[in-house]
Amino acid sequence: MLTCRAVWKKLAPLARASSTVCRQNVRRAGWNNARTPLCVPVAHMSTGPVGGGGDNLKYALLVGAAFVGGLTYAVITVKGDQERHRERMAAIASRKQKSASQIHTEPLAPLETKLEAAAAPDAEAAAPSETAEPPPVDEPLAEASAEEAAAPLTDAGVEEAADSKPSLPSHAPYLLIGGGTASFAAARSIRARDPGAKVLIVTDEPDLPYMRPPLSKELWFSDDPSVTETLRFKQWNGKERSIYFQPPSFYIDTEELRSAENGGVAVLTGRKVVHMDVRGNKVKLDDDMEISYDKCLIATGGVPRNLQVIERAGEEVMKRTTVFRKIDDFKSLDKVSRNTQSITIIGGGFLGSELACALGRRSTESGLEVIQMFPEKGNMGKVLPEYLSNWTTEKVKKEGVKVIREAVVKSVSYKDDKLEIKLKDGRVVRTDHIVAAVGLEPNVDLAKSAGLEVDSDFGGYRVNAELQARSNIWVAGDAACFYDIRLGRRRVEHHDHAVVSGRLAGENMTGANKPYWHQSMFWSDLGPDVGYEAIGIVDSSLPTVGVFAKATAKDTPKAATEESGTGIRSESETEETATSAVAPAAPAPVVEHRDEYGKGVIFYLREKVVVGIILWNVFNRMPIARKIIKDGEEHADLNEVAKLFNIHED
Amino acid sequence: MSSVRQEGKDKIIFVTKEDHETPSSAELVEEDPNDPYEEQGLILPSGEINWNCPCLGGMASGPCGTEFKDAFSCFHYSKEEVKGSDCLEQFRTMQECLQRYPELYPKEDDAQSSQASEESAGSAEPSDPAAGSEKDSSDPTLSNTESSAES
C-alpha cells in the first residue's frame, strides 16, 4: 500500500493536469462506485499544455501506468481483505464442532472463487475510479471505495459461509433437551397442537429417539441374526417394527429448521447441554455453541447406577461389567452373551429379571450359564408381595436362570481369567461377565447452572403438577419428580410414564395448563407364562389384597397378544392404538397349576385407599384399574371391587 | 367358595367363577364428560378436532402434518351432502405429500388413511384412547397405517 502511495504521489502532478477536465466531467455526472467504467477519461480533450503526438504517447503511457498502479492497488487491497476473511472464518470454524472440519473446506472453496470473481470486476471498478481522480484527494476516496467494495464482500462472505456450513439454529422456539421417549412424545404433542412449530431436540446419544423396553425383551427373542444392526423385531403376531419411533425421514435437518415453512422436528445428536442460562433463555452445548429458546423441556432421563464395589475393583473388573440402558449396551451384551460362558446379573428388579429371562432362554441353545443375584428374597421383591415374588422366582428359574437370593455383594475381583464375586455371607460366585441392573440415577446436571430445585427424597428435578419447573421450563420422564394430584409427589421410571408425561409437557408448552391426571401404567413379562400390567404405586411394603382365580392356558401374555391382534404392549398405550382383530375362540384346555396364582388382581392400599393395582396375567382391563385409582375411594370389600375385573373371563 | 388367607400384611383371596357371578357392590364415582383434566378423544367437547389424539397416530405431527390437518379439518366441517366432497383439493395435496415420504406412509395405506380419516370423523362418539383398554382402537385402519408405516 505504501509503495502504491509513493507511486501515486510521483504520478500525481502529471495525472492531475491531464485529468482536471475529466474530473469536472465526472463530478457533474455524479460520483458512484458503479462498476461501469463510466469515465475512462481517455477520451480526452485535454486542454492542458500538452499537445501533439509525442505528448499523446506520453499521456497514453501515463494513463497505462496509472491503470496498472490502480489495478495493483485494488488487487492487493482485496487480497488483504481475503486474508482477513480467512482468518475470521478460521476463528468461527474453531468454535464449531470438530467433526464438521471436512465440511468447512467445501463451502470455503466456492467462497474463494466467488471472492476472486468479485475481485476482478471490483478491481476494474476501482481502477478507473482511481485513475480518474488524482491523489491525494482521490486516494482516500479510492481506498474508501475499495474497502467499501471489499467490506460488504467480506460481510457477505462471512454470512454466506455461516449459512452454507451445517449451521445449527442459534434459536429454537421449542428446545427439548434429551432425545428419549419423553422428548419424542413432547415433540409430537407440540407439533400436533402448534401448527408449524419448530422443535429442536438435542441429545448426547448418537441415535434418533427410540423406545427402550424392547432392548431387554423383544429384541432378545428375535430370530434374525442381524437384529443388532436392524434393531427390528417381530412381535408375537408377526408384525415387525423398529425400535425407533420414526424413521429418519420424519425429522428435518437442523439446518433447515430455521427456514422450514411448516416447521418440523430436528434432532441434534451427539451433543450435550452443559449449561443453562434461565434468565437469558439460552443453553450452551459442550462445543460452546449457544442456543436460545422460547420454551424448553428437560427430558434428560438418567444414567444407570453401578455398584461401588465394582467401581472400586479396578479396570479388569470394569471391563467385564455392563450397565444397561442404551442401544450400544444391548449390542455389546449381545456380543458378550455369544462369547462367554457365564454371565451374572446383579439386581432383581424389572430390568435385571427381564434380562435374566432373556439370557436364560439363550442359555438353553448355547450352554451359557446365567446367574442372577439380588439382596431381596425373591425376584421383584420390592414390587410384588412376598408370596408372589417367590412364585415369580420359581418361574425365572424355569427359564434357565440360577437365582441367588439374599445376596449382598461384598467384593469383586479378577482372578484366573474369571471374575470372582464374594458375597457378605461368604458365598463365592465365579463368572465371566457382570451386568449391573441396580437402578437409575436421574440426570440433574443442569440443576446448578439453571437454578432448578432437585428433590432430595426421590431425586430428579422438582416440578409441579403441570410438570413445570420454572417459567419456560418443563421436565418430563425419568428425571421429573412431579406432584401427582391423586398419589402425591413421586418420580416414575417407566416407559408409559415417559410417554404420558412427555405428551403432557408438550401440551403445557403449547398453553394447555393441564395437571398430571391420566395415570400411566407399566408392565413386565418374565417369559411367556408370566406377565402382568400395573398402575399406580406398587410397593411391596404396602399392605395388599390379592384376588386370584385358577388360570387356563389362555391366560398368558402370548395368548393375549395373539387374540387382540396387537403387537407388543410397548405400542398399545402410546401413540398407536392397535387393531382389535377378532380371533377365533379356541377351546382352552384347563391347565392345572400346582401353585395357585394363575391370574388375578392385587390391590395396594395406603390408609384403606387403593393406590396401586397389578393385573396378574389378566389383560385388557387397565381402564377399570385406572378408574379405581382415580376415584381414590375407600372400599370396604375389595373382593367386590375385584368383581369389576371379570378375572375368570378372557 | 372363596377362601381367604393372610400372610403378614398381605391378604390372599381365591375365588371361583360362581363367587364372582353376582354383580359387584363396589361404587364408582360418576364420570364427568367435560372434565378438562381427562384425556380427550378425537373430538373435543367444543366440537374441534383433538390433533393430539393418539388415535391419529402422529399423522398431524409428521412432515405432512399441515396438509393432513387441512384435509381433515375441511372434511370435519364440511356441510355437503356427501361429506368432504368439497375437500378434494386438500386431500389431493395431502396425498402428494404422503407420496414424498414413502418410508413414513407406505403406498398401500394411503387409500386406507384417507378413508379412515373419513370413518373416524364420521363416528359420532369420541374415541377415548385413554379410558379404552390399551388394545382398543377407535380407528383400526389409521392405526394400521401408523404401525405398518413403521414396519
mmCIF file of N, CA, C and O in Angstrom, chain A residues 262-332:
data_model
loop_
_atom_site.group_PDB
_atom_site.id
_atom_site.type_symbol
_atom_site.label_atom_id
_atom_site.label_comp_id
_atom_site.label_asym_id
_atom_site.label_seq_id
_atom_site.Cartn_x
_atom_site.Cartn_y
_atom_site.Cartn_z
ATOM 1 N N ASN A 262 -43.396 -25.074 7.272
ATOM 2 C CA ASN A 262 -44.351 -25.716 8.161
ATOM 3 C C ASN A 262 -43.694 -26.243 9.421
ATOM 4 O O ASN A 262 -44.274 -27.076 10.111
ATOM 5 N N GLY A 263 -42.499 -25.780 9.709
ATOM 6 C CA GLY A 263 -41.806 -26.247 10.901
ATOM 7 C C GLY A 263 -41.403 -27.699 10.782
ATOM 8 O O GLY A 263 -41.362 -28.276 9.711
ATOM 9 N N GLY A 264 -41.116 -28.308 11.898
ATOM 10 C CA GLY A 264 -40.727 -29.714 11.891
ATOM 11 C C GLY A 264 -39.947 -30.024 13.152
ATOM 12 O O GLY A 264 -39.741 -29.163 14.012
ATOM 13 N N VAL A 265 -39.501 -31.283 13.236
ATOM 14 C CA VAL A 265 -38.711 -31.723 14.378
ATOM 15 C C VAL A 265 -37.313 -32.022 13.876
ATOM 16 O O VAL A 265 -37.135 -32.833 12.973
ATOM 17 N N ALA A 266 -36.326 -31.349 14.450
ATOM 18 C CA ALA A 266 -34.941 -31.618 14.080
ATOM 19 C C ALA A 266 -34.228 -32.207 15.286
ATOM 20 O O ALA A 266 -34.498 -31.822 16.425
ATOM 21 N N VAL A 267 -33.324 -33.153 15.036
ATOM 22 C CA VAL A 267 -32.611 -33.804 16.127
ATOM 23 C C VAL A 267 -31.126 -33.551 15.974
ATOM 24 O O VAL A 267 -30.536 -33.852 14.938
ATOM 25 N N LEU A 268 -30.518 -33.008 17.014
ATOM 26 C CA LEU A 268 -29.082 -32.764 17.025
ATOM 27 C C LEU A 268 -28.462 -33.835 17.908
ATOM 28 O O LEU A 268 -28.611 -33.817 19.131
ATOM 29 N N THR A 269 -27.785 -34.791 17.274
ATOM 30 C CA THR A 269 -27.266 -35.914 18.055
ATOM 31 C C THR A 269 -25.831 -35.661 18.486
ATOM 32 O O THR A 269 -25.130 -34.832 17.915
ATOM 33 N N GLY A 270 -25.404 -36.406 19.471
ATOM 34 C CA GLY A 270 -24.015 -36.357 19.900
ATOM 35 C C GLY A 270 -23.614 -35.046 20.554
ATOM 36 O O GLY A 270 -22.437 -34.704 20.582
ATOM 37 N N ARG A 271 -24.573 -34.296 21.060
ATOM 38 C CA ARG A 271 -24.218 -33.031 21.722
ATOM 39 C C ARG A 271 -24.846 -32.993 23.092
ATOM 40 O O ARG A 271 -26.003 -33.346 23.252
ATOM 41 N N LYS A 272 -24.108 -32.484 24.049
ATOM 42 C CA LYS A 272 -24.633 -32.432 25.408
ATOM 43 C C LYS A 272 -24.833 -30.978 25.816
ATOM 44 O O LYS A 272 -24.010 -30.113 25.535
ATOM 45 N N VAL A 273 -25.933 -30.720 26.483
ATOM 46 C CA VAL A 273 -26.153 -29.376 27.019
ATOM 47 C C VAL A 273 -25.445 -29.311 28.367
ATOM 48 O O VAL A 273 -25.736 -30.106 29.257
ATOM 49 N N VAL A 274 -24.517 -28.373 28.499
ATOM 50 C CA VAL A 274 -23.724 -28.336 29.733
ATOM 51 C C VAL A 274 -24.076 -27.183 30.646
ATOM 52 O O VAL A 274 -23.746 -27.188 31.834
ATOM 53 N N HIS A 275 -24.740 -26.175 30.092
ATOM 54 C CA HIS A 275 -25.030 -25.008 30.916
ATOM 55 C C HIS A 275 -26.361 -24.418 30.494
ATOM 56 O O HIS A 275 -26.697 -24.398 29.315
ATOM 57 N N MET A 276 -27.112 -23.958 31.474
ATOM 58 C CA MET A 276 -28.409 -23.394 31.142
ATOM 59 C C MET A 276 -28.531 -22.017 31.785
ATOM 60 O O MET A 276 -28.353 -21.873 32.988
ATOM 61 N N ASP A 277 -28.853 -21.043 30.957
ATOM 62 C CA ASP A 277 -29.000 -19.681 31.468
ATOM 63 C C ASP A 277 -30.485 -19.350 31.435
ATOM 64 O O ASP A 277 -31.033 -19.015 30.386
ATOM 65 N N VAL A 278 -31.119 -19.465 32.589
ATOM 66 C CA VAL A 278 -32.565 -19.306 32.623
ATOM 67 C C VAL A 278 -32.964 -17.854 32.396
ATOM 68 O O VAL A 278 -33.948 -17.562 31.723
ATOM 69 N N ARG A 279 -32.179 -16.950 32.928
ATOM 70 C CA ARG A 279 -32.515 -15.524 32.770
ATOM 71 C C ARG A 279 -32.437 -15.103 31.323
ATOM 72 O O ARG A 279 -33.262 -14.366 30.835
ATOM 73 N N GLY A 280 -31.414 -15.632 30.630
ATOM 74 C CA GLY A 280 -31.242 -15.257 29.231
ATOM 75 C C GLY A 280 -31.956 -16.193 28.280
ATOM 76 O O GLY A 280 -31.861 -16.050 27.059
ATOM 77 N N ASN A 281 -32.665 -17.186 28.815
ATOM 78 C CA ASN A 281 -33.378 -18.159 27.991
ATOM 79 C C ASN A 281 -32.476 -18.811 26.954
ATOM 80 O O ASN A 281 -32.807 -18.891 25.777
ATOM 81 N N LYS A 282 -31.316 -19.271 27.390
ATOM 82 C CA LYS A 282 -30.474 -19.956 26.429
ATOM 83 C C LYS A 282 -29.645 -21.044 27.107
ATOM 84 O O LYS A 282 -29.476 -21.051 28.324
ATOM 85 N N VAL A 283 -29.179 -21.967 26.263
ATOM 86 C CA VAL A 283 -28.345 -23.047 26.774
ATOM 87 C C VAL A 283 -27.032 -23.044 26.027
ATOM 88 O O VAL A 283 -26.918 -22.492 24.934
ATOM 89 N N LYS A 284 -26.048 -23.696 26.632
ATOM 90 C CA LYS A 284 -24.744 -23.823 25.986
ATOM 91 C C LYS A 284 -24.433 -25.299 25.855
ATOM 92 O O LYS A 284 -24.623 -26.084 26.794
ATOM 93 N N LEU A 285 -23.931 -25.670 24.654
ATOM 94 C CA LEU A 285 -23.608 -27.072 24.412
ATOM 95 C C LEU A 285 -22.153 -27.342 24.756
ATOM 96 O O LEU A 285 -21.388 -26.428 25.046
ATOM 97 N N ASP A 286 -21.760 -28.620 24.651
ATOM 98 C CA ASP A 286 -20.394 -28.971 25.043
ATOM 99 C C ASP A 286 -19.363 -28.476 24.037
ATOM 100 O O ASP A 286 -18.168 -28.570 24.280
ATOM 101 N N ASP A 287 -19.796 -27.945 22.884
ATOM 102 C CA ASP A 287 -18.825 -27.372 21.945
ATOM 103 C C ASP A 287 -18.925 -25.851 21.955
ATOM 104 O O ASP A 287 -18.576 -25.195 20.975
ATOM 105 N N ASP A 288 -19.449 -25.315 23.050
ATOM 106 C CA ASP A 288 -19.563 -23.860 23.239
ATOM 107 C C ASP A 288 -20.618 -23.197 22.379
ATOM 108 O O ASP A 288 -20.740 -21.980 22.372
ATOM 109 N N MET A 289 -21.353 -23.983 21.651
ATOM 110 C CA MET A 289 -22.421 -23.401 20.854
ATOM 111 C C MET A 289 -23.571 -22.978 21.765
ATOM 112 O O MET A 289 -23.878 -23.689 22.714
ATOM 113 N N GLU A 290 -24.188 -21.848 21.458
ATOM 114 C CA GLU A 290 -25.297 -21.396 22.284
ATOM 115 C C GLU A 290 -26.591 -21.448 21.495
ATOM 116 O O GLU A 290 -26.633 -21.078 20.324
ATOM 117 N N ILE A 291 -27.633 -21.894 22.165
ATOM 118 C CA ILE A 291 -28.937 -21.921 21.520
ATOM 119 C C ILE A 291 -29.925 -21.254 22.462
ATOM 120 O O ILE A 291 -30.034 -21.643 23.627
ATOM 121 N N SER A 292 -30.649 -20.290 21.939
ATOM 122 C CA SER A 292 -31.663 -19.662 22.773
ATOM 123 C C SER A 292 -33.008 -20.319 22.472
ATOM 124 O O SER A 292 -33.195 -20.948 21.439
ATOM 125 N N TYR A 293 -33.936 -20.178 23.415
ATOM 126 C CA TYR A 293 -35.218 -20.859 23.249
ATOM 127 C C TYR A 293 -36.345 -19.977 23.734
ATOM 128 O O TYR A 293 -36.129 -18.991 24.449
ATOM 129 N N ASP A 294 -37.555 -20.336 23.351
ATOM 130 C CA ASP A 294 -38.733 -19.720 23.951
ATOM 131 C C ASP A 294 -39.265 -20.617 25.054
ATOM 132 O O ASP A 294 -39.579 -20.169 26.144
ATOM 133 N N LYS A 295 -39.421 -21.904 24.732
ATOM 134 C CA LYS A 295 -39.847 -22.876 25.729
ATOM 135 C C LYS A 295 -38.880 -24.044 25.717
ATOM 136 O O LYS A 295 -38.441 -24.468 24.648
ATOM 137 N N CYS A 296 -38.600 -24.539 26.897
ATOM 138 C CA CYS A 296 -37.605 -25.605 26.996
ATOM 139 C C CYS A 296 -38.137 -26.778 27.798
ATOM 140 O O CYS A 296 -38.802 -26.582 28.818
ATOM 141 N N LEU A 297 -37.842 -27.984 27.330
ATOM 142 C CA LEU A 297 -38.174 -29.182 28.078
ATOM 143 C C LEU A 297 -36.890 -29.881 28.460
ATOM 144 O O LEU A 297 -36.011 -30.067 27.627
ATOM 145 N N ILE A 298 -36.798 -30.262 29.720
ATOM 146 C CA ILE A 298 -35.657 -31.063 30.148
ATOM 147 C C ILE A 298 -36.138 -32.498 30.286
ATOM 148 O O ILE A 298 -37.006 -32.791 31.108
ATOM 149 N N ALA A 299 -35.605 -33.358 29.442
ATOM 150 C CA ALA A 299 -36.005 -34.768 29.491
ATOM 151 C C ALA A 299 -34.735 -35.595 29.409
ATOM 152 O O ALA A 299 -34.553 -36.402 28.503
ATOM 153 N N THR A 300 -33.868 -35.371 30.404
ATOM 154 C CA THR A 300 -32.536 -35.941 30.328
ATOM 155 C C THR A 300 -32.444 -37.354 30.867
ATOM 156 O O THR A 300 -31.380 -37.961 30.839
ATOM 157 N N GLY A 301 -33.548 -37.879 31.364
ATOM 158 C CA GLY A 301 -33.552 -39.271 31.797
ATOM 159 C C GLY A 301 -32.560 -39.511 32.918
ATOM 160 O O GLY A 301 -32.532 -38.785 33.907
ATOM 161 N N GLY A 302 -31.736 -40.532 32.768
ATOM 162 C CA GLY A 302 -30.800 -40.838 33.829
ATOM 163 C C GLY A 302 -29.672 -41.720 33.343
ATOM 164 O O GLY A 302 -29.614 -42.117 32.180
ATOM 165 N N VAL A 303 -28.808 -41.999 34.276
ATOM 166 C CA VAL A 303 -27.640 -42.833 33.990
ATOM 167 C C VAL A 303 -27.714 -44.063 34.882
ATOM 168 O O VAL A 303 -28.003 -43.929 36.073
ATOM 169 N N PRO A 304 -27.488 -45.251 34.350
ATOM 170 C CA PRO A 304 -27.584 -46.440 35.200
ATOM 171 C C PRO A 304 -26.575 -46.383 36.332
ATOM 172 O O PRO A 304 -25.436 -45.954 36.158
ATOM 173 N N ARG A 305 -27.025 -46.824 37.507
ATOM 174 C CA ARG A 305 -26.107 -46.874 38.643
ATOM 175 C C ARG A 305 -25.218 -48.102 38.522
ATOM 176 O O ARG A 305 -25.533 -49.057 37.846
ATOM 177 N N ASN A 306 -24.130 -48.029 39.222
ATOM 178 C CA ASN A 306 -23.263 -49.209 39.321
ATOM 179 C C ASN A 306 -22.972 -49.437 40.786
ATOM 180 O O ASN A 306 -23.141 -48.543 41.616
ATOM 181 N N LEU A 307 -22.528 -50.639 41.101
ATOM 182 C CA LEU A 307 -22.182 -50.928 42.491
ATOM 183 C C LEU A 307 -20.843 -50.293 42.810
ATOM 184 O O LEU A 307 -19.914 -50.347 42.012
ATOM 185 N N GLN A 308 -20.766 -49.728 43.991
ATOM 186 C CA GLN A 308 -19.494 -49.116 44.382
ATOM 187 C C GLN A 308 -18.369 -50.129 44.417
ATOM 188 O O GLN A 308 -17.226 -49.820 44.053
ATOM 189 N N VAL A 309 -18.686 -51.342 44.846
ATOM 190 C CA VAL A 309 -17.614 -52.342 44.949
ATOM 191 C C VAL A 309 -17.026 -52.656 43.577
ATOM 192 O O VAL A 309 -15.852 -52.982 43.445
ATOM 193 N N ILE A 310 -17.848 -52.548 42.561
ATOM 194 C CA ILE A 310 -17.341 -52.811 41.218
ATOM 195 C C ILE A 310 -16.515 -51.640 40.738
ATOM 196 O O ILE A 310 -15.443 -51.806 40.139
ATOM 197 N N GLU A 311 -17.000 -50.442 41.012
ATOM 198 C CA GLU A 311 -16.257 -49.267 40.540
ATOM 199 C C GLU A 311 -14.886 -49.182 41.192
ATOM 200 O O GLU A 311 -13.946 -48.660 40.594
ATOM 201 N N ARG A 312 -14.812 -49.715 42.413
ATOM 202 C CA ARG A 312 -13.514 -49.663 43.108
ATOM 203 C C ARG A 312 -12.651 -50.858 42.777
ATOM 204 O O ARG A 312 -11.526 -50.962 43.246
ATOM 205 N N ALA A 313 -13.185 -51.773 41.974
ATOM 206 C CA ALA A 313 -12.481 -53.049 41.829
ATOM 207 C C ALA A 313 -11.400 -53.041 40.775
ATOM 208 O O ALA A 313 -10.667 -54.011 40.638
ATOM 209 N N GLY A 314 -11.304 -51.969 40.026
ATOM 210 C CA GLY A 314 -10.201 -51.928 39.076
ATOM 211 C C GLY A 314 -10.653 -52.131 37.642
ATOM 212 O O GLY A 314 -11.787 -52.523 37.362
ATOM 213 N N GLU A 315 -9.720 -51.917 36.737
ATOM 214 C CA GLU A 315 -10.071 -51.886 35.326
ATOM 215 C C GLU A 315 -10.489 -53.238 34.784
ATOM 216 O O GLU A 315 -11.409 -53.327 33.970
ATOM 217 N N GLU A 316 -9.838 -54.280 35.228
ATOM 218 C CA GLU A 316 -10.161 -55.604 34.692
ATOM 219 C C GLU A 316 -11.603 -55.982 34.993
ATOM 220 O O GLU A 316 -12.279 -56.625 34.193
ATOM 221 N N VAL A 317 -12.054 -55.576 36.158
ATOM 222 C CA VAL A 317 -13.437 -55.876 36.516
ATOM 223 C C VAL A 317 -14.382 -54.956 35.742
ATOM 224 O O VAL A 317 -15.401 -55.402 35.204
ATOM 225 N N MET A 318 -14.039 -53.687 35.687
ATOM 226 C CA MET A 318 -14.908 -52.729 34.985
ATOM 227 C C MET A 318 -15.044 -53.089 33.511
ATOM 228 O O MET A 318 -16.103 -52.923 32.916
ATOM 229 N N LYS A 319 -13.963 -53.626 32.939
ATOM 230 C CA LYS A 319 -14.008 -54.013 31.521
ATOM 231 C C LYS A 319 -15.026 -55.107 31.290
ATOM 232 O O LYS A 319 -15.580 -55.248 30.215
ATOM 233 N N ARG A 320 -15.257 -55.901 32.336
ATOM 234 C CA ARG A 320 -16.150 -57.032 32.179
ATOM 235 C C ARG A 320 -17.502 -56.772 32.813
ATOM 236 O O ARG A 320 -18.222 -57.701 33.168
ATOM 237 N N THR A 321 -17.799 -55.508 32.990
ATOM 238 C CA THR A 321 -19.100 -55.155 33.588
ATOM 239 C C THR A 321 -19.882 -54.292 32.618
ATOM 240 O O THR A 321 -19.341 -53.392 31.995
ATOM 241 N N THR A 322 -21.158 -54.586 32.508
ATOM 242 C CA THR A 322 -22.031 -53.794 31.643
ATOM 243 C C THR A 322 -23.122 -53.165 32.485
ATOM 244 O O THR A 322 -23.710 -53.840 33.337
ATOM 245 N N VAL A 323 -23.376 -51.875 32.264
ATOM 246 C CA VAL A 323 -24.633 -51.317 32.750
ATOM 247 C C VAL A 323 -25.529 -51.185 31.526
ATOM 248 O O VAL A 323 -25.033 -50.976 30.429
ATOM 249 N N PHE A 324 -26.814 -51.302 31.720
ATOM 250 C CA PHE A 324 -27.677 -51.497 30.567
ATOM 251 C C PHE A 324 -28.716 -50.403 30.455
ATOM 252 O O PHE A 324 -29.545 -50.224 31.345
ATOM 253 N N ARG A 325 -28.665 -49.670 29.336
ATOM 254 C CA ARG A 325 -29.727 -48.683 29.108
ATOM 255 C C ARG A 325 -29.886 -48.340 27.627
ATOM 256 O O ARG A 325 -30.994 -48.125 27.155
ATOM 257 N N LYS A 326 -28.737 -48.274 26.935
ATOM 258 C CA LYS A 326 -28.808 -47.746 25.575
ATOM 259 C C LYS A 326 -28.663 -48.851 24.532
ATOM 260 O O LYS A 326 -28.372 -50.001 24.838
ATOM 261 N N ILE A 327 -28.803 -48.444 23.284
ATOM 262 C CA ILE A 327 -28.655 -49.377 22.175
ATOM 263 C C ILE A 327 -27.263 -50.014 22.193
ATOM 264 O O ILE A 327 -27.114 -51.220 21.980
ATOM 265 N N ASP A 328 -26.268 -49.209 22.456
ATOM 266 C CA ASP A 328 -24.899 -49.744 22.476
ATOM 267 C C ASP A 328 -24.732 -50.803 23.554
ATOM 268 O O ASP A 328 -23.999 -51.781 23.371
ATOM 269 N N ASP A 329 -25.403 -50.603 24.670
ATOM 270 C CA ASP A 329 -25.322 -51.609 25.738
ATOM 271 C C ASP A 329 -25.940 -52.917 25.273
ATOM 272 O O ASP A 329 -25.435 -54.004 25.573
ATOM 273 N N PHE A 330 -27.044 -52.805 24.553
ATOM 274 C CA PHE A 330 -27.678 -54.013 24.033
ATOM 275 C C PHE A 330 -26.737 -54.735 23.072
ATOM 276 O O PHE A 330 -26.544 -55.948 23.142
ATOM 277 N N LYS A 331 -26.137 -53.979 22.165
ATOM 278 C CA LYS A 331 -25.236 -54.594 21.190
ATOM 279 C C LYS A 331 -24.071 -55.272 21.882
ATOM 280 O O LYS A 331 -23.675 -56.392 21.531
ATOM 281 N N SER A 332 -23.525 -54.599 22.876
ATOM 282 C CA SER A 332 -22.342 -55.187 23.492
ATOM 283 C C SER A 332 -22.723 -56.388 24.344
ATOM 284 O O SER A 332 -21.992 -57.382 24.373
#
